[in-house]
XYZ file of C-alpha atoms in Angstrom:
760
model
C 0.000 0.000 0.000
C 1.529 3.332 -1.068
C 1.032 6.198 1.380
C 1.151 9.711 -0.032
C 0.335 13.209 1.189
C -3.150 13.069 -0.238
C -5.965 10.699 -1.093
C -5.239 8.793 -4.310
C -7.861 9.202 -7.020
C -7.959 5.397 -7.277
C -9.318 5.176 -3.735
C -11.967 7.810 -4.473
C -12.918 6.112 -7.724
C -13.393 2.850 -5.863
C -15.780 4.499 -3.415
C -17.777 6.135 -6.206
C -17.930 2.942 -8.248
C -20.390 1.354 -5.811
C -22.214 4.486 -4.698
C -25.083 4.544 -7.191
C -25.963 0.876 -6.813
C -25.807 1.018 -3.003
C -28.055 4.096 -2.965
C -30.570 2.461 -5.307
C -30.619 -0.632 -3.099
C -31.123 1.562 -0.020
C -34.113 3.344 -1.531
C -35.653 -0.025 -2.351
C -34.889 -1.417 1.091
C -36.305 1.567 3.003
C -39.009 2.434 0.491
C -38.224 6.147 0.616
C -35.707 8.821 -0.415
C -32.363 8.802 1.375
C -30.473 11.303 3.462
C -26.851 11.925 2.515
C -25.835 10.262 5.769
C -27.609 7.067 4.755
C -26.048 7.116 1.291
C -22.516 7.334 2.628
C -23.063 4.749 5.341
C -24.791 2.303 2.997
C -21.868 2.604 0.611
C -19.427 1.743 3.404
C -21.287 -1.180 4.948
C -19.073 -4.192 5.554
C -21.985 -6.444 4.604
C -24.619 -4.635 2.468
C -27.260 -7.245 3.327
C -27.154 -6.877 7.123
C -30.254 -5.475 8.898
C -30.347 -1.704 9.407
C -32.433 0.397 11.761
C -31.622 4.039 12.337
C -30.807 4.429 16.018
C -31.292 0.694 16.578
C -28.905 -1.764 14.953
C -25.156 -2.005 15.379
C -23.522 -2.233 11.971
C -20.048 -2.884 10.603
C -18.430 -0.367 8.265
C -15.275 -0.090 6.147
C -13.807 3.406 6.617
C -11.535 4.699 3.882
C -8.952 6.215 6.205
C -7.643 6.534 9.779
C -6.077 9.717 11.165
C -4.372 10.067 14.549
C -2.980 13.084 16.382
C 0.247 12.724 18.333
C -1.280 12.657 21.825
C -3.729 9.848 21.036
C -1.555 8.135 18.418
C 0.925 7.045 21.064
C -1.537 4.760 22.826
C -3.244 3.703 19.597
C 0.046 2.627 18.041
C 1.256 0.957 21.231
C -1.918 -1.107 20.986
C -1.422 -1.750 17.250
C 2.109 -2.996 17.899
C 0.674 -5.838 19.983
C -1.685 -6.995 17.195
C 0.990 -8.882 15.263
C 0.543 -7.398 11.768
C 3.442 -6.189 9.592
C 1.565 -3.135 8.300
C -1.721 -1.279 8.538
C -4.397 -2.479 6.146
C -6.130 0.907 5.719
C -4.434 4.212 4.759
C -3.438 5.926 8.005
C -1.616 9.067 9.101
C -0.130 10.553 12.283
C -0.189 14.318 12.883
C 2.051 16.081 15.432
C -0.077 18.952 16.675
C -0.943 18.484 20.369
C 2.427 18.550 22.133
C 3.504 22.106 21.246
C 2.957 24.490 24.142
C 2.183 28.156 23.501
C 4.260 30.579 25.544
C 6.415 33.019 23.559
C 5.750 32.663 19.843
C 5.918 30.233 16.938
C 9.686 29.833 16.451
C 10.748 29.517 20.079
C 7.738 27.420 21.128
C 8.333 24.980 18.267
C 12.004 24.602 19.133
C 11.201 23.900 22.767
C 8.574 21.327 21.750
C 10.969 19.485 19.433
C 13.588 19.286 22.189
C 11.132 18.343 24.922
C 9.223 15.749 22.910
C 12.082 14.277 20.901
C 11.591 10.790 22.350
C 7.878 10.773 21.483
C 8.375 12.229 18.014
C 11.095 9.667 17.289
C 8.770 6.886 18.421
C 5.892 8.123 16.270
C 8.170 8.624 13.257
C 9.717 5.155 13.468
C 6.509 3.285 14.285
C 4.860 5.061 11.347
C 7.708 4.026 9.058
C 7.573 0.436 10.272
C 3.834 -0.024 9.777
C 3.217 1.985 6.593
C 1.751 5.139 8.139
C 2.150 8.665 6.773
C 3.855 10.991 9.263
C 3.167 14.727 9.528
C 5.885 16.174 11.752
C 5.655 19.024 14.260
C 4.543 22.359 12.780
C 2.650 20.642 9.933
C -0.551 21.989 11.374
C -3.581 20.790 13.245
C -4.724 17.320 12.203
C -8.205 18.356 11.087
C -7.002 21.173 8.845
C -4.316 18.980 7.296
C -6.941 16.285 6.659
C -9.287 18.843 5.067
C -6.516 20.120 2.810
C -5.178 16.727 1.760
C -7.399 13.737 2.489
C -11.090 14.585 2.910
C -13.329 13.938 -0.081
C -17.105 14.027 -0.696
C -18.852 10.764 0.085
C -15.902 9.281 1.948
C -15.817 7.800 5.438
C -13.005 8.094 7.941
C -12.336 7.715 11.638
C -9.883 9.726 13.684
C -8.579 9.526 17.219
C -9.777 13.007 18.089
C -13.285 14.178 18.868
C -13.127 16.954 16.249
C -12.510 14.552 13.369
C -16.010 15.579 12.087
C -14.285 18.700 10.708
C -14.011 16.723 7.436
C -17.812 16.830 7.163
C -17.231 20.222 5.595
C -15.970 18.274 2.601
C -19.040 16.011 2.550
C -17.372 13.181 4.448
C -18.730 11.060 7.301
C -15.799 11.544 9.673
C -16.161 10.137 13.169
C -14.072 10.719 16.275
C -13.128 7.500 18.072
C -10.802 6.068 20.676
C -7.550 4.405 19.741
C -8.970 0.877 20.061
C -11.445 1.620 17.268
C -8.571 2.899 15.152
C -6.635 -0.302 15.828
C -9.618 -2.377 14.682
C -9.722 -0.568 11.361
C -5.956 -0.503 10.864
C -5.886 -4.270 11.381
C -8.533 -4.772 8.708
C -11.480 -5.408 10.981
C -14.739 -3.470 10.642
C -15.649 -0.328 12.519
C -18.695 -1.220 14.587
C -21.122 1.526 15.609
C -24.838 1.926 16.110
C -26.462 3.100 12.888
C -27.155 6.732 13.770
C -30.331 8.691 13.690
C -30.193 11.717 11.402
C -30.928 15.246 12.569
C -31.595 17.622 9.700
C -30.621 21.277 9.926
C -32.323 23.195 7.137
C -30.510 26.403 6.265
C -32.157 29.194 4.294
C -30.959 32.653 3.371
C -27.315 33.703 3.502
C -24.873 34.967 6.104
C -23.975 38.633 5.993
C -22.319 41.373 7.995
C -20.801 40.193 11.271
C -22.541 36.806 11.136
C -20.327 33.857 10.214
C -20.400 30.055 9.968
C -19.339 29.933 13.633
C -22.664 31.503 14.558
C -24.517 28.667 12.826
C -23.031 26.010 15.100
C -23.292 28.232 18.174
C -27.014 28.495 17.433
C -27.327 24.743 16.872
C -25.542 24.178 20.199
C -28.016 26.527 21.866
C -30.947 24.563 20.457
C -29.686 21.007 20.926
C -27.438 21.509 24.024
C -24.374 19.378 24.675
C -26.448 16.172 24.667
C -28.959 16.772 21.894
C -26.942 15.231 19.096
C -26.033 12.012 20.914
C -26.552 8.953 18.739
C -27.167 11.050 15.628
C -25.409 12.507 12.623
C -26.324 16.125 11.953
C -26.941 16.745 8.270
C -27.082 20.310 6.918
C -29.151 20.957 3.815
C -31.225 23.620 2.106
C -30.432 26.598 -0.088
C -28.504 28.292 2.696
C -26.067 25.393 2.992
C -24.817 26.010 -0.546
C -23.946 29.634 0.292
C -21.319 28.626 2.866
C -17.709 27.970 1.875
C -16.149 24.534 2.325
C -13.981 25.762 5.193
C -17.009 27.465 6.747
C -18.853 24.164 6.541
C -15.867 22.516 8.247
C -16.120 24.977 11.139
C -19.758 24.018 11.640
C -19.051 20.289 11.455
C -16.008 20.558 13.693
C -17.886 22.048 16.615
C -20.727 19.586 16.138
C -18.690 17.450 18.530
C -19.899 19.795 21.281
C -23.517 18.673 20.889
C -22.583 15.016 21.241
C -23.227 14.198 17.583
C -21.565 11.183 15.981
C -20.503 13.640 13.285
C -21.946 16.287 10.965
C -22.039 16.490 7.174
C -22.895 18.793 4.266
C -23.861 17.770 0.747
C -21.444 18.231 -2.142
C -21.678 21.585 -3.909
C -19.756 24.150 -5.959
C -17.898 25.424 -2.879
C -16.464 21.985 -2.178
C -15.457 21.589 -5.821
C -13.657 24.929 -5.745
C -11.806 24.026 -2.556
C -10.733 20.671 -3.971
C -9.357 22.388 -7.055
C -7.629 25.102 -4.998
C -5.859 22.411 -2.954
C -4.624 20.488 -5.988
C -7.332 17.829 -6.135
C -8.974 18.592 -9.478
C -9.309 14.900 -10.308
C -11.380 14.295 -7.181
C -13.617 17.257 -7.983
C -14.166 15.922 -11.497
C -15.009 12.474 -10.150
C -17.408 13.934 -7.579
C -19.157 15.983 -10.264
C -20.048 12.762 -12.086
C -21.853 11.302 -9.045
C -23.020 14.604 -7.569
C -26.671 13.558 -7.175
C -25.663 10.769 -4.813
C -23.422 13.112 -2.833
C -26.435 15.140 -1.705
C -29.625 14.143 0.119
C -32.541 13.047 -2.040
C -35.513 15.354 -2.394
C -37.935 14.335 0.324
C -35.277 12.778 2.556
C -36.683 12.046 6.002
C -34.999 13.159 9.216
C -35.597 12.120 12.813
C -35.633 15.776 13.849
C -35.478 18.998 11.871
C -34.109 22.373 12.937
C -34.560 25.399 10.682
C -32.202 28.373 10.709
C -32.678 31.510 8.623
C -29.153 32.728 7.919
C -30.514 36.144 6.952
C -31.740 36.607 10.524
C -28.798 35.025 12.371
C -26.927 37.455 14.624
C -23.435 37.086 16.122
C -23.365 34.843 19.194
C -20.936 34.243 22.022
C -21.214 31.017 24.033
C -19.900 30.413 27.531
C -18.425 30.157 29.974
C -18.060 26.547 31.180
C -20.164 24.952 28.425
C -20.242 25.406 24.636
C -24.045 25.503 24.541
C -24.448 28.475 26.899
C -25.389 31.014 24.255
C -25.858 34.764 24.291
C -26.055 37.500 21.712
C -22.844 39.477 21.369
C -22.957 42.778 23.239
C -25.503 43.786 25.857
C -26.946 40.302 26.384
C -23.679 38.636 27.345
C -22.735 41.739 29.329
C -25.907 41.498 31.383
C -25.309 37.847 32.161
C -21.708 38.592 33.111
C -22.790 41.246 35.571
C -25.437 38.946 37.034
C -22.828 36.244 37.622
C -19.894 38.464 38.605
C -17.868 37.457 35.576
C -15.147 39.979 34.766
C -16.076 42.219 31.843
C -12.436 43.106 31.257
C -10.915 40.584 28.863
C -7.551 39.125 29.896
C -6.729 37.444 26.566
C -8.174 36.801 23.113
C -7.326 33.969 20.740
C -8.167 33.061 17.153
C -7.368 29.934 15.174
C -7.400 26.302 16.334
C -8.823 23.467 14.244
C -12.208 25.199 14.260
C -11.477 28.617 12.804
C -8.102 28.953 11.124
C -8.875 28.871 7.434
C -7.737 31.433 4.888
C -11.241 32.878 4.885
C -11.250 33.194 8.691
C -7.915 34.980 8.752
C -8.823 37.361 5.912
C -11.969 38.391 7.762
C -9.997 38.957 10.960
C -7.286 40.848 9.083
C -9.857 43.112 7.408
C -10.840 44.344 10.868
C -7.201 44.701 11.882
C -6.529 46.921 8.855
C -9.426 49.187 9.786
C -8.087 49.469 13.318
C -4.500 50.133 12.271
C -5.634 52.871 9.900
C -7.148 54.719 12.892
C -4.209 54.072 15.196
C -5.939 51.417 17.297
C -4.134 48.572 19.041
C -5.532 45.601 20.948
C -6.226 46.275 24.611
C -5.544 42.675 25.587
C -3.184 39.998 24.231
C -4.325 38.591 20.876
C -2.869 35.184 19.990
C -3.213 33.625 16.532
C -2.826 29.886 15.830
C -2.602 29.088 12.089
C -4.397 25.841 11.298
C -1.721 24.430 9.026
C 1.673 25.177 7.545
C -0.092 25.773 4.221
C -2.407 28.349 5.783
C 0.483 30.005 7.655
C 2.660 30.281 4.565
C -0.220 31.662 2.516
C -1.343 34.294 5.015
C 2.266 35.356 5.527
C 2.792 35.720 1.765
C -0.411 37.732 1.423
C 0.463 40.126 4.265
C -2.257 38.978 6.649
C 0.122 38.098 9.470
C 1.601 41.594 9.163
C -1.912 43.075 9.346
C -2.600 41.244 12.609
C 0.815 41.972 14.090
C 0.285 45.666 13.309
C -2.420 45.828 15.987
C -0.382 43.809 18.502
C -1.143 40.157 17.715
C 1.312 37.331 18.400
C 1.433 34.424 15.971
C 1.857 30.986 17.549
C 3.017 27.679 16.088
C 0.844 25.688 13.685
C -0.619 23.598 16.489
C -3.492 23.221 18.935
C -1.797 25.118 21.759
C -4.217 27.048 23.998
C -7.237 25.195 22.616
C -6.256 22.026 24.501
C -4.515 23.350 27.608
C -1.091 23.759 25.993
C -0.900 27.400 27.038
C 1.777 28.510 29.484
C 0.277 31.634 31.051
C 1.954 33.560 33.866
C 0.532 32.972 37.336
C -0.462 36.630 37.575
C -2.952 36.110 34.726
C -4.759 33.177 36.294
C -4.544 33.673 40.047
C -7.966 35.310 40.008
C -11.162 35.155 37.974
C -10.437 36.251 34.416
C -12.282 36.289 31.106
C -10.882 35.084 27.798
C -12.563 35.131 24.385
C -11.591 32.740 21.617
C -12.698 31.160 18.351
C -12.047 27.621 19.603
C -14.641 24.894 20.135
C -14.568 23.782 23.759
C -14.631 25.929 26.878
C -14.840 23.676 29.924
C -13.134 24.930 33.093
C -9.332 24.457 32.973
C -9.576 23.586 29.265
C -7.358 26.369 27.945
C -4.760 27.124 30.588
C -5.365 24.634 33.394
C -6.939 27.246 35.658
C -10.478 27.035 36.994
C -10.303 30.818 37.377
C -10.364 31.303 33.620
C -13.821 31.883 32.125
C -13.740 30.980 28.442
C -16.167 32.391 25.852
C -16.411 31.070 22.287
C -17.284 33.214 19.278
C -16.192 33.900 15.684
C -12.658 35.110 14.805
C -14.132 38.414 13.603
C -15.808 39.085 16.925
C -12.679 38.002 18.813
C -10.601 40.681 17.071
C -13.265 43.320 17.716
C -13.393 42.418 21.407
C -9.597 42.464 21.605
C -9.667 46.036 20.311
C -12.418 47.033 22.733
C -11.033 45.107 25.698
C -14.429 44.431 27.242
C -16.823 41.485 26.981
C -19.991 43.541 26.484
C -18.795 45.314 23.338
C -21.113 44.996 20.332
C -19.125 45.530 17.120
C -22.303 46.036 15.093
C -23.280 49.193 17.005
C -20.635 50.251 19.557
C -17.643 52.449 18.880
C -14.029 52.473 20.057
C -12.182 55.690 20.865
C -9.145 56.234 18.653
C -5.937 57.918 19.894
C -7.076 61.180 18.271
C -10.305 61.096 20.280
C -12.579 60.148 17.398
C -15.161 57.362 17.646
C -14.456 54.363 15.428
C -17.335 52.159 14.276
C -15.826 49.003 12.826
C -17.236 47.987 9.483
C -18.357 44.398 8.932
C -15.497 42.028 8.094
C -14.734 41.132 4.508
C -13.190 37.775 3.731
C -11.747 35.952 0.752
C -12.864 32.339 0.537
C -9.780 31.196 -1.407
C -6.432 32.924 -2.016
C -6.310 34.689 -5.367
C -2.675 33.630 -5.829
C -3.371 30.052 -4.801
C -2.131 28.314 -1.683
C 1.536 28.402 -0.730
C 2.354 24.914 0.615
C 5.134 26.247 2.839
C 7.670 23.867 4.327
C 7.231 20.188 3.456
C 6.702 18.424 6.784
C 5.316 15.097 5.494
C 7.278 11.852 5.604
C 5.967 8.907 3.615
C 6.824 5.464 4.983
C 9.305 3.275 3.093
C 7.957 0.627 0.744
C 9.204 -2.015 3.172
C 9.333 -1.052 6.844
C 10.217 -4.496 8.169
C 13.769 -3.428 8.958
C 12.767 -0.321 10.933
C 13.485 -0.616 14.655
C 10.988 0.868 17.112
C 12.670 1.500 20.441
C 10.790 1.971 23.714
C 13.149 2.244 26.656
C 12.014 0.280 29.724
C 13.103 3.240 31.870
C 11.225 5.874 29.857
C 8.692 8.024 31.694
C 7.044 9.044 28.393
C 6.436 5.671 26.721
C 5.502 2.259 28.093
C 4.792 -0.979 26.248
C 1.360 -2.417 26.974
C 0.390 -5.699 28.592
C -3.035 -7.156 27.700
C -5.830 -6.648 30.205
C -7.011 -9.837 31.906
C -10.069 -11.628 30.541
C -13.296 -11.640 32.573
C -13.123 -14.338 35.241
C -16.703 -15.502 34.674
C -18.047 -14.182 37.974
C -20.455 -11.419 38.890
C -19.020 -8.249 40.391
C -19.786 -8.225 44.103
C -19.058 -5.726 46.855
C -17.573 -3.030 44.630
C -16.619 0.083 46.627
C -17.515 3.464 45.139
C -14.199 5.061 44.275
C -15.802 8.234 42.960
C -19.257 9.725 42.599
C -19.140 12.774 40.345
C -21.337 15.802 40.836
C -22.374 17.650 37.700
C -20.168 17.749 34.607
C -17.571 15.005 34.446
C -15.968 15.421 31.041
C -12.927 13.608 29.728
C -10.959 16.626 30.973
C -12.223 15.858 34.477
C -11.449 12.129 34.123
C -8.044 12.429 32.433
C -6.839 15.995 32.160
C -4.829 17.263 29.198
C -2.416 20.197 29.620
C 0.775 19.025 31.363
C -0.555 15.442 31.400
C -0.139 15.223 27.644
C 3.464 14.409 28.510
C 2.380 10.927 29.609
C -0.087 9.991 26.876
C 2.194 7.102 25.859
C 2.739 5.826 29.410
C -0.377 4.273 30.920
C 1.004 3.945 34.425
C 2.236 7.522 34.657
C -0.824 9.131 33.116
C -3.014 7.206 35.549
C -1.686 9.704 38.082
C -4.357 12.125 36.845
C -7.359 9.769 37.130
C -10.464 11.734 38.185
C -8.312 14.644 39.425
C -10.872 17.092 38.056
C -13.973 15.273 39.323
C -16.152 17.095 41.830
C -17.039 14.761 44.709
C -20.811 14.491 45.132
C -20.426 13.614 48.817
C -19.631 15.791 51.803
C -17.450 14.875 54.756
C -18.855 13.727 58.098
C -18.495 17.281 59.433
C -20.519 18.642 56.510
C -17.590 20.246 54.713
C -16.886 19.621 51.041
C -14.055 17.561 49.657
C -11.446 19.260 47.544
C -11.822 18.598 43.821
C -10.317 15.230 42.938
C -10.322 13.967 46.526
C -12.420 11.212 48.118
C -12.801 8.857 51.063
C -10.705 5.714 51.358
C -13.056 2.714 51.389
C -10.242 0.621 52.857
C -10.091 2.720 56.005
C -7.190 5.044 55.351
C -7.131 8.824 55.265
C -8.884 10.834 52.577
C -6.744 10.978 49.456
C -6.753 11.958 45.804
C -8.688 9.697 43.463
C -5.583 8.548 41.545
C -3.885 7.586 44.808
C -6.992 5.743 46.004
C -7.324 3.930 42.671
C -3.682 2.861 42.849
C -4.165 1.655 46.421
C -7.258 -0.376 45.492
C -5.484 -1.843 42.466
C -2.468 -2.916 44.504
C -4.837 -4.509 47.042
C -6.660 -6.277 44.148
C -9.911 -4.509 45.055
C -12.157 -3.885 42.048
C -14.273 -0.754 42.145
C -17.104 1.213 40.535
C -17.414 4.906 39.631
C -20.714 6.814 39.557
C -21.381 9.635 37.091
C -24.011 12.259 36.438
C -25.433 13.268 33.041
C -23.474 13.100 29.771
C -20.547 11.495 31.563
C -17.395 11.515 29.430
C -18.469 14.510 27.365
C -15.726 16.116 25.304
C -12.582 14.567 23.883
C -12.241 11.149 22.292
C -9.283 10.350 24.551
C -9.372 6.675 25.426
C -7.043 7.293 28.359
C -10.197 8.247 30.276
C -11.280 4.610 29.826
C -7.886 2.894 29.951
C -6.882 4.491 33.252
C -9.897 3.205 35.234
C -9.365 -0.251 33.691
C -5.646 -0.207 34.484
C -6.340 0.722 38.097
C -8.983 -1.940 38.709
C -12.209 -0.233 37.733
C -14.758 -2.642 36.288
C -18.096 -0.784 36.140
C -19.117 2.833 35.482
C -22.761 3.726 36.248
C -24.177 7.095 35.214
C -27.346 8.968 34.436
C -26.185 9.137 30.803
C -23.021 8.790 28.707
C -21.394 10.679 25.893
C -21.169 8.384 22.856
C -17.415 8.122 22.343
C -16.631 7.569 26.000
C -19.225 4.838 26.423
C -17.717 2.996 23.459
C -14.190 3.505 24.790
C -15.191 1.944 28.112
C -16.623 -1.107 26.359
C -13.509 -1.379 24.187
C -11.337 -1.636 27.293
C -13.439 -4.336 28.953
C -15.419 -2.223 31.412
C -19.194 -2.360 31.867
C -20.832 1.048 31.305
C -24.399 1.190 32.671
C -26.984 3.921 33.010
C -29.517 4.007 35.815
C -32.890 2.844 34.482
C -34.309 5.378 36.937
C -31.977 8.409 36.999
C -33.082 9.125 40.577
C -31.154 6.021 41.707
C -28.023 8.156 41.393
C -29.100 9.944 44.578
C -29.420 6.676 46.499
C -25.769 5.628 46.167
C -24.021 6.473 49.435
C -20.343 7.030 50.068
C -19.920 3.860 52.136
C -22.155 1.651 49.987
C -21.008 -1.302 47.930
C -22.389 -2.234 44.515
C -23.278 -5.685 43.198
C -23.563 -6.212 39.435
C -25.321 -9.497 38.787
C -26.126 -11.852 35.918
C -23.024 -11.072 33.904
C -22.247 -11.000 31.064
C -24.797 -8.434 29.852
C -27.485 -9.815 27.572
C -28.574 -7.722 24.546
C -32.049 -6.314 25.083
C -32.082 -7.013 28.839
C -31.178 -4.707 31.700
C -28.442 -5.691 34.121
C -29.613 -6.472 37.663
C -27.724 -4.440 40.251
C -27.830 -3.834 43.996
C -26.766 -1.083 46.351
C -25.535 -2.741 49.543
C -25.790 -0.399 52.534
C -23.310 -0.555 55.434
C -25.955 -2.283 57.589
C -26.382 -5.009 54.975
C -29.718 -3.865 53.570
C -29.967 -3.741 49.793
C -31.602 -1.528 47.199
C -32.235 -3.246 43.876
C -31.994 -1.285 40.636
C -31.569 -1.951 36.940
C -28.652 -0.846 34.830
C -29.299 -0.146 31.164
C -26.582 -1.176 28.733
C -25.979 -0.865 24.990
C -23.787 -3.935 24.425
C -24.198 -5.676 21.092
C -23.379 -9.403 20.824
C -19.965 -8.540 19.383
C -19.260 -6.062 22.176
C -20.091 -8.671 24.807
C -17.213 -10.674 23.376
C -14.974 -7.674 24.082
C -16.060 -7.789 27.718
C -15.523 -11.522 28.039
C -12.076 -11.341 26.407
C -10.999 -8.456 28.637
C -10.882 -5.880 25.833
C -11.673 -5.468 22.146
C -7.949 -5.540 21.433
C -7.688 -9.008 22.955
C -10.296 -10.172 20.430
C -8.280 -8.643 17.586
C -5.060 -10.222 18.831
C -6.649 -13.659 18.867
C -8.084 -13.285 15.355
C -4.709 -12.166 14.006
C -2.966 -15.032 15.776
C -5.509 -17.460 14.339
C -4.908 -16.114 10.840
C -8.323 -14.470 10.508
C -7.089 -10.930 9.886
């Protein structure tokens, strides 16, 4: 298999060759017109004859591609190394974008990252070479932008080990964020198994104008659906308004669809996608897509499980936050009023544009158009403005076209082509975060501690255009559509609406070549993992289920409120240990808020709980280690949408590594629930959500009648300290295949056995 920096036309042609027939069969099978989602999924079914029910059946699919970012790739590839195959069986790439910390500026930060992470980069480079994986080195850009520029194509299907993989939906692709174990399945030639999603339709009419941007579309969808509303569904955008949005604007909308829990989001193929393909050197793919264009869009009369309608003509700029990406307000007086009501600082401590969500050429030209207006009147930003280019290609192009100079003229600092502050890789001085402070950014996720590791930082999400305007004003309640800024000469400046260029008139400048293709034969490549390394650790298989019910499980942790993957396995400085399961388990549940209070009525510190074995109160990771060393299995209790956020499988591997066997919640986020099952844990939801309140700090939990049986609830008991019991039912979503994962100890153990038996 030849790996190149781009999707070969032969692969695309193969996908399109079966598309029409699969769509025709689907219309006959369902007796109705098809959504675009259904067309793409039907065309990628492993077995086209297997039963299908939207929101009901688990189905096997053949994705066209796997993409991994450097933080998650470490564990994914450590798992792949144990599978026993000489090479990956599906085109795959690794992208070094997560381990570069933002502190000074692009050049210095990149140099520090290369020195600091040399061991990890060398591992990823050599393991990629050995197993036939394309390698995008540090400073290539953020995985999702590099994928959009090189690999995404209309009607394709891919998985990626990052929750914002759906960015490629802007190119008409079903692109799903997964944990590393799912990636290993696909790379070893096994199917990707997922519940056939429901389809939420978002009908767009009108056209964006003025200060409104594609970012406002997804901020509005997040307001309507909330962080849970898309769970178990693919969001499909259609209507006349959809065709007015650029391909990169569509990608912004699909990218942040991860924040509503959606499996992914997708737009139908149109002229904007064709133009973007041609601008990025993929004319042959555009020509091929044109020939099957009808099947790359939803059929007339396609039926959706839910429909949301948005009039783009009426859409006004929004700003969402803090703490949750669905907490929406209108820019200006509305968010100002809420800030005053909640004692949030109106003074902005920092502003940031870029990230995988909003760093396209169009985004930067719109931001730069505002910067030029400001510079012409002598205005400078009143708060730090940091810019993260999405890719080396974008950086080189905006530098060539003078856009970086425009932003620097008003005081902006350009960072490396990496995630940086979006994922906690932001080294801020203590003086900036030792008290409540407000930041405004064009990122996608704004949970506490997400950007700089400080719970004092209140993060608001909006469009790049609005970010620049607020940086110039310095205050959260500024409305760029009506308010003015005082220039140095005393005059009042009303900023005019931003003007962007969808594609560069001079074409894209590719910049520095940072891609390394693997050799034709990687069998001689040596992959070295030092046994004394604190960054990388070879994996040992998890033990198979012993055939017994789980009895007397102590409650290690009961979370109150949000318990995202950031709460379960924090990023930031902990990214250092993403390839070392034992070391990274030192952060397990450190961000979880204990739902219990102490005997004296006081609250526990965040990440601290009671020792069920009789010792002193301690941090959750220390307690988990203690239980594991004592061979005491345990359960964790979660609230609603447990595991919301990132795709990071470390949030599932760490509990498993430390002896966790069951997680019971009011509800799960999709990716995390799957990750738990992949690692051999039993994720359950309370049949009656009120049962959550009945689980006491000193109780034990019995989980009976294992293994789970498809279609039947799991019988459970709360055992009180006096021996009395409270029976309850745990709801599960195990398919027959997934039950085999549980019995084997993990999905990877199943793969290992099949490879060993010659069934790969």
